[in-house]
Short mmCIF file of C-alpha atoms in Angstrom, two decimals:
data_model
loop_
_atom_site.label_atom_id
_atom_site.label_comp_id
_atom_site.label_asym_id
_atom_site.label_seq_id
_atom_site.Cartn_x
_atom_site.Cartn_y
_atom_site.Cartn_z
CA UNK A 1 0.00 0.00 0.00
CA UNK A 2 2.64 2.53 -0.88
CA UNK A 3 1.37 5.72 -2.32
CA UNK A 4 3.64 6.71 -4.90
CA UNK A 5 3.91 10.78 -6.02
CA UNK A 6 1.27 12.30 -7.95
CA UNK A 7 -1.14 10.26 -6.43
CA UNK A 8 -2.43 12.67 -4.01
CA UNK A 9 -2.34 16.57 -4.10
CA UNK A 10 0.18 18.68 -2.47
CA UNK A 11 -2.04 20.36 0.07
CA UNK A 12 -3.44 17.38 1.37
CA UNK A 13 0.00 15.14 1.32
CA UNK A 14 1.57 18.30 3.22
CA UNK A 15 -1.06 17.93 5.67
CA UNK A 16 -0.80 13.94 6.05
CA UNK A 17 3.21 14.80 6.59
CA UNK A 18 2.30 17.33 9.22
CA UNK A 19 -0.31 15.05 11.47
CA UNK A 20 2.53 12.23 10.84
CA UNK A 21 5.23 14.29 12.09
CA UNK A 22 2.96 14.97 15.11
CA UNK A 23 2.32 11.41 15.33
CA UNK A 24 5.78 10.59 15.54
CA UNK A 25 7.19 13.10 17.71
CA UNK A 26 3.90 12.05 20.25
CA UNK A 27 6.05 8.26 19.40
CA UNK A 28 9.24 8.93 20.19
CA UNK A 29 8.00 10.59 23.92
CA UNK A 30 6.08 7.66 24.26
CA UNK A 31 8.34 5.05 23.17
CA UNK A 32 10.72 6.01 26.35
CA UNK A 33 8.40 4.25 28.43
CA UNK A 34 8.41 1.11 26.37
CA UNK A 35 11.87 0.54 25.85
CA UNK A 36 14.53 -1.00 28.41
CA UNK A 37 17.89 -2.29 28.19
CA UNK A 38 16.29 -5.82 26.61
CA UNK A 39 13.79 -4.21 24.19
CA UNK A 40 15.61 -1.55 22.58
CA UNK A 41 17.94 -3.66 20.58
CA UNK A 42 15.02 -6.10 19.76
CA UNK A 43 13.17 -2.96 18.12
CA UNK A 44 15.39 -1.94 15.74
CA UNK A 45 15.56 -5.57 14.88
CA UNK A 46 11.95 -5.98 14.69
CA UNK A 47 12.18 -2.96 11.99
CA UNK A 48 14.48 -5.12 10.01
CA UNK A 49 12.56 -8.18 10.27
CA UNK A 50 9.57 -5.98 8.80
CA UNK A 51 11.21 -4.53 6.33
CA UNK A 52 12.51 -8.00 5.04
CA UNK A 53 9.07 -9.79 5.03
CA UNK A 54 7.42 -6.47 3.48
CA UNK A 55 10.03 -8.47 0.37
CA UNK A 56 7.71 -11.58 0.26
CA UNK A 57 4.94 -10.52 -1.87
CA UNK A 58 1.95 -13.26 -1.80
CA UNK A 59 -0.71 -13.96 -4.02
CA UNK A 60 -4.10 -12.85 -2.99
CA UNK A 61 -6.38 -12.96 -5.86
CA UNK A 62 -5.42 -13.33 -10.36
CA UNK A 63 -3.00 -10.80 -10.70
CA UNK A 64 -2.97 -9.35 -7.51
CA UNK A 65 -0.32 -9.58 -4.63
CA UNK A 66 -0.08 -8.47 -1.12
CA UNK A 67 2.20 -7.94 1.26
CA UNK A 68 2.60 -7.51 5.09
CA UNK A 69 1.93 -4.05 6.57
CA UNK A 70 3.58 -4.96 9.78
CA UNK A 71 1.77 -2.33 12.14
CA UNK A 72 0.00 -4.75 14.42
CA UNK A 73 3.15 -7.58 14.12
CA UNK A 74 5.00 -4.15 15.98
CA UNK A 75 2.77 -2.63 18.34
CA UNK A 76 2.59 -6.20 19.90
CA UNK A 77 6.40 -7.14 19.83
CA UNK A 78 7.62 -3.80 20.90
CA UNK A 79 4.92 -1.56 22.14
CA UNK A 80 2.25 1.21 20.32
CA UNK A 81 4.56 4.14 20.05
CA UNK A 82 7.56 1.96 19.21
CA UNK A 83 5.47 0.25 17.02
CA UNK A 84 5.17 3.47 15.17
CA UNK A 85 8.38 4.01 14.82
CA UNK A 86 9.56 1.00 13.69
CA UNK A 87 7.28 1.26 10.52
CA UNK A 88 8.37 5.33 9.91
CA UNK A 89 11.78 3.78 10.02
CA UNK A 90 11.01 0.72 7.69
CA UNK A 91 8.55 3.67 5.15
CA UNK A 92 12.07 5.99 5.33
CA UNK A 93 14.23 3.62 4.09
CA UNK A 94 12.79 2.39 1.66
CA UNK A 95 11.68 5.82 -0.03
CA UNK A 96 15.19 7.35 -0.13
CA UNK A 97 17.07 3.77 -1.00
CA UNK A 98 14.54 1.77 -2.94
CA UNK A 99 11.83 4.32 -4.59
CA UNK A 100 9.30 2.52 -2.73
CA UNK A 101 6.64 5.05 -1.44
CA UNK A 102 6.65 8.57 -2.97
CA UNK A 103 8.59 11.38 -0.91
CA UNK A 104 6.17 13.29 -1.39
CA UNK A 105 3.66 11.30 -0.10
CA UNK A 106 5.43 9.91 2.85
CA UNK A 107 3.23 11.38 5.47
CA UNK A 108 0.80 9.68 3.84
CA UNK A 109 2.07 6.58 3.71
CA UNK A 110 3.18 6.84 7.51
CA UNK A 111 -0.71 8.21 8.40
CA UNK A 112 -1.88 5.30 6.73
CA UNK A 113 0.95 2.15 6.75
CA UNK A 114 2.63 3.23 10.20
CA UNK A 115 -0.40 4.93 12.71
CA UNK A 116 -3.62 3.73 11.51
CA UNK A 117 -2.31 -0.03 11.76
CA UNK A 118 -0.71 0.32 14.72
CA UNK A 119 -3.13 1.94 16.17
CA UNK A 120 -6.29 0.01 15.16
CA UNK A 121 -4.43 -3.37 15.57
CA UNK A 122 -3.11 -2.20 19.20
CA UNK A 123 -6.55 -0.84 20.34
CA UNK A 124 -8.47 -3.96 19.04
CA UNK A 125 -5.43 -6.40 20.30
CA UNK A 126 -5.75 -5.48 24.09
CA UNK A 127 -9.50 -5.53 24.07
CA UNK A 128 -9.42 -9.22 22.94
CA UNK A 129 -6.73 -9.96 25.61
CA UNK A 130 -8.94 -8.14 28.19
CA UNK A 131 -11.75 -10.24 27.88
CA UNK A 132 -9.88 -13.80 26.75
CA UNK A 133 -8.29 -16.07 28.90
CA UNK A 134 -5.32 -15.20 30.21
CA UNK A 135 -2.73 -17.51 28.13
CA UNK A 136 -0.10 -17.56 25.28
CA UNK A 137 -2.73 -18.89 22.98
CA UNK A 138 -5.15 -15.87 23.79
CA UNK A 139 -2.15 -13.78 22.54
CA UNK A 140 -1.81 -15.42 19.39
CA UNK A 141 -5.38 -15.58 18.80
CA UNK A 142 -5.49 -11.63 19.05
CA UNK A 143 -2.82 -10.89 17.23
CA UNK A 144 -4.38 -12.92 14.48
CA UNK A 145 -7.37 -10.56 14.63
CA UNK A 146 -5.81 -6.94 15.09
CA UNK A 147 -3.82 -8.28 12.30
CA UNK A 148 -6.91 -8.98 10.00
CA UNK A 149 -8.81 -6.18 11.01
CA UNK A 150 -5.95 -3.63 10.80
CA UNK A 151 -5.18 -3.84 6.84
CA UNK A 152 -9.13 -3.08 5.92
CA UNK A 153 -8.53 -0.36 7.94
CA UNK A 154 -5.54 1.34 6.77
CA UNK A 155 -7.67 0.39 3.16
CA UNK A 156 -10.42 2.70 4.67
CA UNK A 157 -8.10 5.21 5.23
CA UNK A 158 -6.67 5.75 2.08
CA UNK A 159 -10.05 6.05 0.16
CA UNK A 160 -11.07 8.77 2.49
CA UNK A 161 -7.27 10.12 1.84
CA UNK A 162 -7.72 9.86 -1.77
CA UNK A 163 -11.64 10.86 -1.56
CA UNK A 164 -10.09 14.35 0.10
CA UNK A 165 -7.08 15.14 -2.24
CA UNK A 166 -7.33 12.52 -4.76
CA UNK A 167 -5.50 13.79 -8.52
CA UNK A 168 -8.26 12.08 -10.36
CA UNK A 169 -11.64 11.93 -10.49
CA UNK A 170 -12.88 8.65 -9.79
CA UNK A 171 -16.30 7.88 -8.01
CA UNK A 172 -14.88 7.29 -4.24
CA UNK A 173 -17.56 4.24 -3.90
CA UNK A 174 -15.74 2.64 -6.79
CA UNK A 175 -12.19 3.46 -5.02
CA UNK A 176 -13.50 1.96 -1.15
CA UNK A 177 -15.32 -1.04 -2.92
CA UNK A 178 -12.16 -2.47 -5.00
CA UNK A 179 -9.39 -1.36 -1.99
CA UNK A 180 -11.38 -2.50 1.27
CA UNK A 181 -12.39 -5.95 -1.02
CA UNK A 182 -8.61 -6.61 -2.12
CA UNK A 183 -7.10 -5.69 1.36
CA UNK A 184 -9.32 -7.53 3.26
CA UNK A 185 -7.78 -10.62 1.34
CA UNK A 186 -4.35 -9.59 2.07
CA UNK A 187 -5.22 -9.12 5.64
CA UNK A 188 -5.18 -12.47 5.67
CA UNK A 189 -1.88 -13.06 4.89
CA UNK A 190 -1.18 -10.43 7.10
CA UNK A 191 -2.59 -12.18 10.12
CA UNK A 192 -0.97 -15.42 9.50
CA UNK A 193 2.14 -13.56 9.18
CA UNK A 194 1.72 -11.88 12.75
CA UNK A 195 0.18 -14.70 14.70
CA UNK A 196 2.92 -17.33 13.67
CA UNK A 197 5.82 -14.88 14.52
CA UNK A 198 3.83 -13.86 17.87
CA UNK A 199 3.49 -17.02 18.84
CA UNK A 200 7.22 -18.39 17.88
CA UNK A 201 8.32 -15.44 20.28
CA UNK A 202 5.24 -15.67 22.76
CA UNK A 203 6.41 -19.55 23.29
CA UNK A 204 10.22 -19.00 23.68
CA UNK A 205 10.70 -15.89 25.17
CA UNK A 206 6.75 -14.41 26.17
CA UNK A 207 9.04 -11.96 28.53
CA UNK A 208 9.72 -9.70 25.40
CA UNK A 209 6.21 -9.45 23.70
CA UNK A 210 5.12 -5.98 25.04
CA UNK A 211 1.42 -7.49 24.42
CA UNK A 212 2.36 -10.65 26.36
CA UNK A 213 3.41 -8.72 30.04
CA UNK A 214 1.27 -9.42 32.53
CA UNK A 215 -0.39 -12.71 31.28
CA UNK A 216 -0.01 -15.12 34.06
CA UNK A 217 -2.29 -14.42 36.81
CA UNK A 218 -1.18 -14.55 40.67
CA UNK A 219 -0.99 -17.80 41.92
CA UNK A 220 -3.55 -18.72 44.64
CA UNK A 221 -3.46 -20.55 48.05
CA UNK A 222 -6.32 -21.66 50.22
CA UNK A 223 -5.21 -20.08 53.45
CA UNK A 224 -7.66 -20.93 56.43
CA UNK A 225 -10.58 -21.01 53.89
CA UNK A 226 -9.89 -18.14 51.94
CA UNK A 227 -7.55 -17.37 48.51
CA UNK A 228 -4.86 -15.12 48.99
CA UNK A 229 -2.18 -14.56 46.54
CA UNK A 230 1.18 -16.93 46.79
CA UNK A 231 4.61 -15.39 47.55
CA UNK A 232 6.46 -14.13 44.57
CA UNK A 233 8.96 -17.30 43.32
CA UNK A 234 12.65 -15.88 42.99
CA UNK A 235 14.26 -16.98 39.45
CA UNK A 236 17.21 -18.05 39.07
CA UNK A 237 17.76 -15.76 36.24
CA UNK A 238 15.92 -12.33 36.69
CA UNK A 239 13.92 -11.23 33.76
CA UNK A 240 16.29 -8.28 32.99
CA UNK A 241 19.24 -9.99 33.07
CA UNK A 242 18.37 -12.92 30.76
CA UNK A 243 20.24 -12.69 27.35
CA UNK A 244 18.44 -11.51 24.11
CA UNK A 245 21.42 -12.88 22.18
CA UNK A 246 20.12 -15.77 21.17
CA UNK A 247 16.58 -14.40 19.65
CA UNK A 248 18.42 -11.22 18.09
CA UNK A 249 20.57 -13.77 16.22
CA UNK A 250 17.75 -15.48 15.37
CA UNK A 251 15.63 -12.66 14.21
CA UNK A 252 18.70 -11.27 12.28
CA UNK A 253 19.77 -14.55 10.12
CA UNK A 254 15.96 -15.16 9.42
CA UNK A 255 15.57 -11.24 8.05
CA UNK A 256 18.94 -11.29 5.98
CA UNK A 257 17.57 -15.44 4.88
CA UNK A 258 14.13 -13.64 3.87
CA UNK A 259 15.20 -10.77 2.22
CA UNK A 260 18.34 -12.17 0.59
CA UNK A 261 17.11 -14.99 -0.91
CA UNK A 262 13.31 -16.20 -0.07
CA UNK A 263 12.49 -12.81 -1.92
CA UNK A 264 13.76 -13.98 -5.08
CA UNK A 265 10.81 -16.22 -5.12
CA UNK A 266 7.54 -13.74 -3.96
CA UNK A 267 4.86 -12.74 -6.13
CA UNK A 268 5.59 -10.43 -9.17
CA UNK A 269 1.90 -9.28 -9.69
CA UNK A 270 1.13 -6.42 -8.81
CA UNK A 271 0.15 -5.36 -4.99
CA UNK A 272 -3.32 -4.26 -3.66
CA UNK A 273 -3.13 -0.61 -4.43
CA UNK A 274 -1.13 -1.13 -7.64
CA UNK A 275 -4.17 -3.14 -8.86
CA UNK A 276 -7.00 -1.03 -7.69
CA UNK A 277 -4.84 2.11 -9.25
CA UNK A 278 -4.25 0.62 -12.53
CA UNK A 279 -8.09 -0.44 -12.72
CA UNK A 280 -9.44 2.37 -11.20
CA UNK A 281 -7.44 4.85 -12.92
CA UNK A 282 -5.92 6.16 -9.75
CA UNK A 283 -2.30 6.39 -11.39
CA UNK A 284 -2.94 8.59 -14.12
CA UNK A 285 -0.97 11.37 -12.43
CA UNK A 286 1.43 9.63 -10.89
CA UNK A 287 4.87 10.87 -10.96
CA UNK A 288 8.76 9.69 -11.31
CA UNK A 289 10.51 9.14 -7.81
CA UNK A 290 12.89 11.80 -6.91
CA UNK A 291 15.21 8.32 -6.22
CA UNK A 292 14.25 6.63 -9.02
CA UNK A 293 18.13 6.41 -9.97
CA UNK A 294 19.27 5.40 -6.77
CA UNK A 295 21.59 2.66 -7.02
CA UNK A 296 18.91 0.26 -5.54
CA UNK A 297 15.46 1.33 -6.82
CA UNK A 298 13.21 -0.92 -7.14
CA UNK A 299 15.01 -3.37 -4.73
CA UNK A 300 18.03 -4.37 -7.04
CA UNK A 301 21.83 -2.84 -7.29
CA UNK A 302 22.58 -1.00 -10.46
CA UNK A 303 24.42 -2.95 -12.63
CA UNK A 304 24.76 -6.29 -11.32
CA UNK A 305 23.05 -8.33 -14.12
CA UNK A 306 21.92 -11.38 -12.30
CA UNK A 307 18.05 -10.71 -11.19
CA UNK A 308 18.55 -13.20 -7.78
CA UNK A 309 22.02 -11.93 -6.62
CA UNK A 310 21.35 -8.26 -7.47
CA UNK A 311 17.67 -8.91 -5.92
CA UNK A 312 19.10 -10.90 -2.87
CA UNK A 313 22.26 -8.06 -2.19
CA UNK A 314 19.09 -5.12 -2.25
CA UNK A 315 17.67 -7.38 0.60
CA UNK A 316 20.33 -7.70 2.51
CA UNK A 317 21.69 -4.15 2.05
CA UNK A 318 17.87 -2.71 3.28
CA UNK A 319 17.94 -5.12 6.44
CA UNK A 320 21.35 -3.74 7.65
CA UNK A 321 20.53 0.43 6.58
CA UNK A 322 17.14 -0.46 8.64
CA UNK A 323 18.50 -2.31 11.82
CA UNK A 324 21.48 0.39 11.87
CA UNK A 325 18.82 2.91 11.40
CA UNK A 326 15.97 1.82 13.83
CA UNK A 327 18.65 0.91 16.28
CA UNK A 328 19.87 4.33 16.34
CA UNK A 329 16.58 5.99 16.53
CA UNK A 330 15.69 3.46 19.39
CA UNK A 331 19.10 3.83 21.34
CA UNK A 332 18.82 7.46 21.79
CA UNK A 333 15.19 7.38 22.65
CA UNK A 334 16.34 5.06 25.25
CA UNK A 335 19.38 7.18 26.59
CA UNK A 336 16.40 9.77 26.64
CA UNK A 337 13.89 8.03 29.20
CA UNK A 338 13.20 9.77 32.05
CA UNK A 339 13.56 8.30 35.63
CA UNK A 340 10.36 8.62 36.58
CA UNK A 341 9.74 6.47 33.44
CA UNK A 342 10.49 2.96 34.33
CA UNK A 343 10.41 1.10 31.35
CA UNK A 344 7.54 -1.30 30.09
CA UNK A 345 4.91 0.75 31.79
CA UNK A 346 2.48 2.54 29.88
CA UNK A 347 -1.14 4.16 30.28
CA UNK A 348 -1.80 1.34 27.71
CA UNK A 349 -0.75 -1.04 30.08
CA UNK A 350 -2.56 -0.25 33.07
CA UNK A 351 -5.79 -2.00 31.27
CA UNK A 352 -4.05 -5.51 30.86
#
């Protein structure tokens, strides 16, 4: 769902990048109370991991592809605001590197790809875990829903984007009917996407899924006829001081393995918005990408012949400018947190 240039006016794309700047400066203060020692590395990873499976186009319908959005898969590994600014990192990178998303039309594609699915999936994710068991499955469930749910959405938002400051004129019932009826497909995908990578992470390390914290309840004893709350068991290991390590490794060698290679192999057919455009006639204004000769539009390096290796060295060059990126957004924001702050506590949180 990247909107290119040209596809909606200036006055309304300059107000989409103003009430996305707001939205991501609101972020970044908000993010200091999600991220800790353990969490801020694992964002800017997250980022990367996102950016790498945003690669793996999927088939959705004849001629139509889809890809993951990855708002809800961040808001519930990392936190709302973080979740944010993961995907403004992931939209940044790859409109100055790759000529993915116009420039132009950034703030709209962060107002629509970034806070809309983060912020639908998030809202709708902890209302399911308010009123679901308590349990690593509940989590997975919900994230399978905020998932679905969340790509309509950001679909709604664009028609009422384009309906505003759309170039052409197209009836808008014409616009929401074919993008809310493709998207909903690929929010499928979508939710399979985030539910299996919740739930690898939920079952091996539940401590660092911000939308895990909190799930197991108290433990009870019958004390004289009455239930009172056991005595706090002391790990071994404290939370904070367990080693991320091994899952960053992980999550790095499966984002380089996705991007790098398994990308050689998605969908060539054009995605939702591409399809409804071309139909519709939404892209008859559309205009060249300031970066369209950047040395790795359209996810390839200039002049390496080979489609898979110049394809797979694109990949692998976007996963390290985004993890070096979002890990030095997320750093500072940490070395910013205030004391009275503590980390992993959020108004957000005080629901669960």
């Amino acid at each position: 769902m990247h909107v290119p240039d040209g596809f909606i006016n200036a006055p309304v794309s300059a107000a989409a990048g103003v009430v996305a700047a707001g939205a991501v400066a609101v972020s970044l203060r908000g993010a200091r109370r999600e991220l800790d020692e353990r969490t801020a590395p694992l964002a800017g990873l997250v980022a990367a991991f996102i950016f790498a499976v945003q690669m793996l186009n999927f088939p959705v319908a004849a001629g139509t592809s889809g890809h993951l959005l990855g708002g809800a898969l961040a808001a519930i590994l990392v936190g709302p605001y973080t979740g944010v600014l993961c995907i403004s990192v992931v939209l940044l990178m790859q409109g100055i590197l790759f000529a993915d998303g116009g420039l132009t039309a950034l703030g709209v594609n962060v107002l629509d790809m970034g806070i809309t699915t983060t912020v639908v999936a998030y809202a709708l994710f902890r209302g399911l875990v308010g009123v679901l068991p308590r349990t690593r499955r509940s989590v997975t469930a919900a994230s399978f829903v905020a998932a679905l749910v969340s790509v309509p959405a950001a679909a709604c938002v664009f028609t009422l984007i384009y309906w505003i400051g759309g170039t052409t004129d197209i009836p808008i019932g014409k616009v929401f009917t074919a993008m809310v009826g493709v998207h909903v497909l690929i929010g499928i995908g979508e939710a399979v996407i985030t539910a299996l990578t919740v739930g690898a992470v939920v079952a091996v390390r539940p401590d660092l899924v911000h939308g895990a914290r909190g799930l197991t309840a108290p433990l009870k004893l019958r004390v004289d006829g009455e239930l009172v709350d056991a005595p706090a068991r002391q790990s071994v290991a404290p939370v904070a001081a367990r080693s991320t390590r091994g899952i960053r490794a992980i999550g790095l060698v499966t984002a380089l393995v996705l991007a790098g290679f398994v990308s050689f192999y998605a969908s060539a057919s054009p995605d939702g918005l591409e399809k409804v455009a071309a139909d519709q006639g939404i892209d008859k204004k559309t205009e060249e990408h300031a970066a369209k000769d950047s040395p790795l539009a359209d996810y390839g390096v200039k002049d390496v012949s080979d489609a898979r290796i110049s394809g797979g060295l694109a990949g692998v060059i976007g996963v390290g400018a985004t993890i070096v990126a979002g890990s030095g957004v997320f750093y500072v924001v940490r070395r910013r947190r205030t004391p009275d702050a503590p980390a992993g506590t959020s108004r957000t949180e005080e629901t669960v």
